[in-house]
Amino acid sequence: MVLITGGGRGIGAGTSKLFASKGYAVCINYKSTSASAEALAQDMGLLQK
């Protein structure tokens, strides 16, 4: 499992995508708004309910 702080956009988003592509479970952390983190997770098929 990998925790990416600021993983919803910019370099963090790229890092999140890299680890997800390698098969890691990715936890995306964000500071103020969840929109970009949720969109990234949905695009990568990572959202779990």
Short mmCIF file of N, CA and C in Angstrom, two decimals, residues 2-47:
data_model
loop_
_atom_site.label_atom_id
_atom_site.label_comp_id
_atom_site.label_asym_id
_atom_site.label_seq_id
_atom_site.Cartn_x
_atom_site.Cartn_y
_atom_site.Cartn_z
N VAL A 2 0.44 2.25 -0.74
CA VAL A 2 1.17 3.50 -0.84
C VAL A 2 0.22 4.64 -0.51
N LEU A 3 0.66 5.56 0.35
CA LEU A 3 -0.09 6.77 0.66
C LEU A 3 0.60 7.93 -0.04
N ILE A 4 -0.13 8.59 -0.94
CA ILE A 4 0.42 9.73 -1.67
C ILE A 4 -0.24 10.99 -1.13
N THR A 5 0.53 11.84 -0.46
CA THR A 5 -0.02 13.10 0.01
C THR A 5 0.01 14.09 -1.15
N GLY A 6 -1.09 14.80 -1.34
CA GLY A 6 -1.19 15.68 -2.50
C GLY A 6 -1.28 14.88 -3.78
N GLY A 7 -1.85 13.70 -3.70
CA GLY A 7 -1.86 12.78 -4.83
C GLY A 7 -2.93 13.02 -5.86
N GLY A 8 -3.75 14.03 -5.69
CA GLY A 8 -4.85 14.26 -6.62
C GLY A 8 -4.51 15.06 -7.84
N ARG A 9 -3.36 15.74 -7.83
CA ARG A 9 -3.00 16.57 -8.99
C ARG A 9 -1.50 16.76 -9.06
N GLY A 10 -1.04 17.26 -10.18
CA GLY A 10 0.37 17.55 -10.37
C GLY A 10 1.27 16.33 -10.24
N ILE A 11 2.41 16.53 -9.61
CA ILE A 11 3.39 15.46 -9.43
C ILE A 11 2.79 14.31 -8.63
N GLY A 12 1.97 14.65 -7.63
CA GLY A 12 1.33 13.61 -6.82
C GLY A 12 0.43 12.71 -7.65
N ALA A 13 -0.29 13.29 -8.61
CA ALA A 13 -1.16 12.50 -9.48
C ALA A 13 -0.33 11.56 -10.34
N GLY A 14 0.77 12.07 -10.86
CA GLY A 14 1.66 11.22 -11.65
C GLY A 14 2.24 10.08 -10.84
N THR A 15 2.59 10.38 -9.59
CA THR A 15 3.12 9.35 -8.69
C THR A 15 2.04 8.32 -8.38
N SER A 16 0.82 8.79 -8.15
CA SER A 16 -0.30 7.87 -7.89
C SER A 16 -0.51 6.93 -9.06
N LYS A 17 -0.49 7.48 -10.28
CA LYS A 17 -0.68 6.65 -11.48
C LYS A 17 0.45 5.63 -11.62
N LEU A 18 1.67 6.05 -11.35
CA LEU A 18 2.81 5.15 -11.46
C LEU A 18 2.67 3.96 -10.52
N PHE A 19 2.40 4.23 -9.25
CA PHE A 19 2.28 3.13 -8.29
C PHE A 19 1.08 2.24 -8.60
N ALA A 20 -0.04 2.83 -9.03
CA ALA A 20 -1.21 2.03 -9.39
C ALA A 20 -0.89 1.11 -10.56
N SER A 21 -0.13 1.62 -11.54
CA SER A 21 0.22 0.81 -12.71
C SER A 21 1.14 -0.35 -12.35
N LYS A 22 1.85 -0.22 -11.23
CA LYS A 22 2.74 -1.29 -10.76
C LYS A 22 2.03 -2.28 -9.85
N GLY A 23 0.71 -2.05 -9.62
CA GLY A 23 -0.08 -2.99 -8.85
C GLY A 23 -0.22 -2.66 -7.37
N TYR A 24 0.28 -1.52 -6.96
CA TYR A 24 0.15 -1.12 -5.55
C TYR A 24 -1.27 -0.64 -5.25
N ALA A 25 -1.71 -0.86 -4.02
CA ALA A 25 -2.94 -0.23 -3.53
C ALA A 25 -2.56 1.21 -3.21
N VAL A 26 -3.30 2.16 -3.77
CA VAL A 26 -2.96 3.58 -3.64
C VAL A 26 -4.01 4.30 -2.82
N CYS A 27 -3.55 5.04 -1.83
CA CYS A 27 -4.42 5.91 -1.03
C CYS A 27 -4.03 7.35 -1.36
N ILE A 28 -4.97 8.10 -1.91
CA ILE A 28 -4.71 9.48 -2.33
C ILE A 28 -5.21 10.43 -1.25
N ASN A 29 -4.32 11.25 -0.74
CA ASN A 29 -4.65 12.23 0.29
C ASN A 29 -4.72 13.61 -0.35
N TYR A 30 -5.60 14.47 0.16
CA TYR A 30 -5.72 15.83 -0.37
C TYR A 30 -5.89 16.80 0.79
N LYS A 31 -5.61 18.08 0.53
CA LYS A 31 -5.65 19.08 1.59
C LYS A 31 -7.02 19.72 1.76
N SER A 32 -7.62 20.22 0.66
CA SER A 32 -8.83 21.01 0.85
C SER A 32 -10.04 20.53 0.07
N THR A 33 -9.86 20.02 -1.11
CA THR A 33 -11.01 19.58 -1.91
C THR A 33 -10.77 18.18 -2.46
N SER A 34 -11.81 17.40 -2.42
CA SER A 34 -11.68 16.00 -2.84
C SER A 34 -11.90 15.81 -4.34
N ALA A 35 -12.35 16.82 -5.05
CA ALA A 35 -12.76 16.66 -6.45
C ALA A 35 -11.65 16.07 -7.33
N SER A 36 -10.46 16.63 -7.27
CA SER A 36 -9.39 16.13 -8.14
C SER A 36 -8.94 14.74 -7.73
N ALA A 37 -8.89 14.47 -6.43
CA ALA A 37 -8.50 13.14 -5.95
C ALA A 37 -9.53 12.09 -6.35
N GLU A 38 -10.81 12.42 -6.22
CA GLU A 38 -11.87 11.48 -6.60
C GLU A 38 -11.88 11.24 -8.11
N ALA A 39 -11.67 12.30 -8.89
CA ALA A 39 -11.63 12.16 -10.35
C ALA A 39 -10.46 11.27 -10.78
N LEU A 40 -9.30 11.48 -10.16
CA LEU A 40 -8.13 10.66 -10.48
C LEU A 40 -8.38 9.20 -10.12
N ALA A 41 -8.91 8.97 -8.93
CA ALA A 41 -9.19 7.60 -8.49
C ALA A 41 -10.20 6.93 -9.42
N GLN A 42 -11.21 7.67 -9.83
CA GLN A 42 -12.21 7.11 -10.74
C GLN A 42 -11.58 6.79 -12.09
N ASP A 43 -10.75 7.68 -12.61
CA ASP A 43 -10.06 7.44 -13.88
C ASP A 43 -9.17 6.21 -13.83
N MET A 44 -8.57 5.96 -12.68
CA MET A 44 -7.67 4.81 -12.53
C MET A 44 -8.42 3.56 -12.08
N GLY A 45 -9.73 3.67 -11.87
CA GLY A 45 -10.51 2.51 -11.44
C GLY A 45 -10.24 2.11 -10.01
N LEU A 46 -9.87 3.08 -9.17
CA LEU A 46 -9.48 2.78 -7.79
C LEU A 46 -10.58 3.01 -6.77
N LEU A 47 -11.65 3.68 -7.16
CA LEU A 47 -12.68 4.01 -6.17
C LEU A 47 -13.34 2.77 -5.62
#
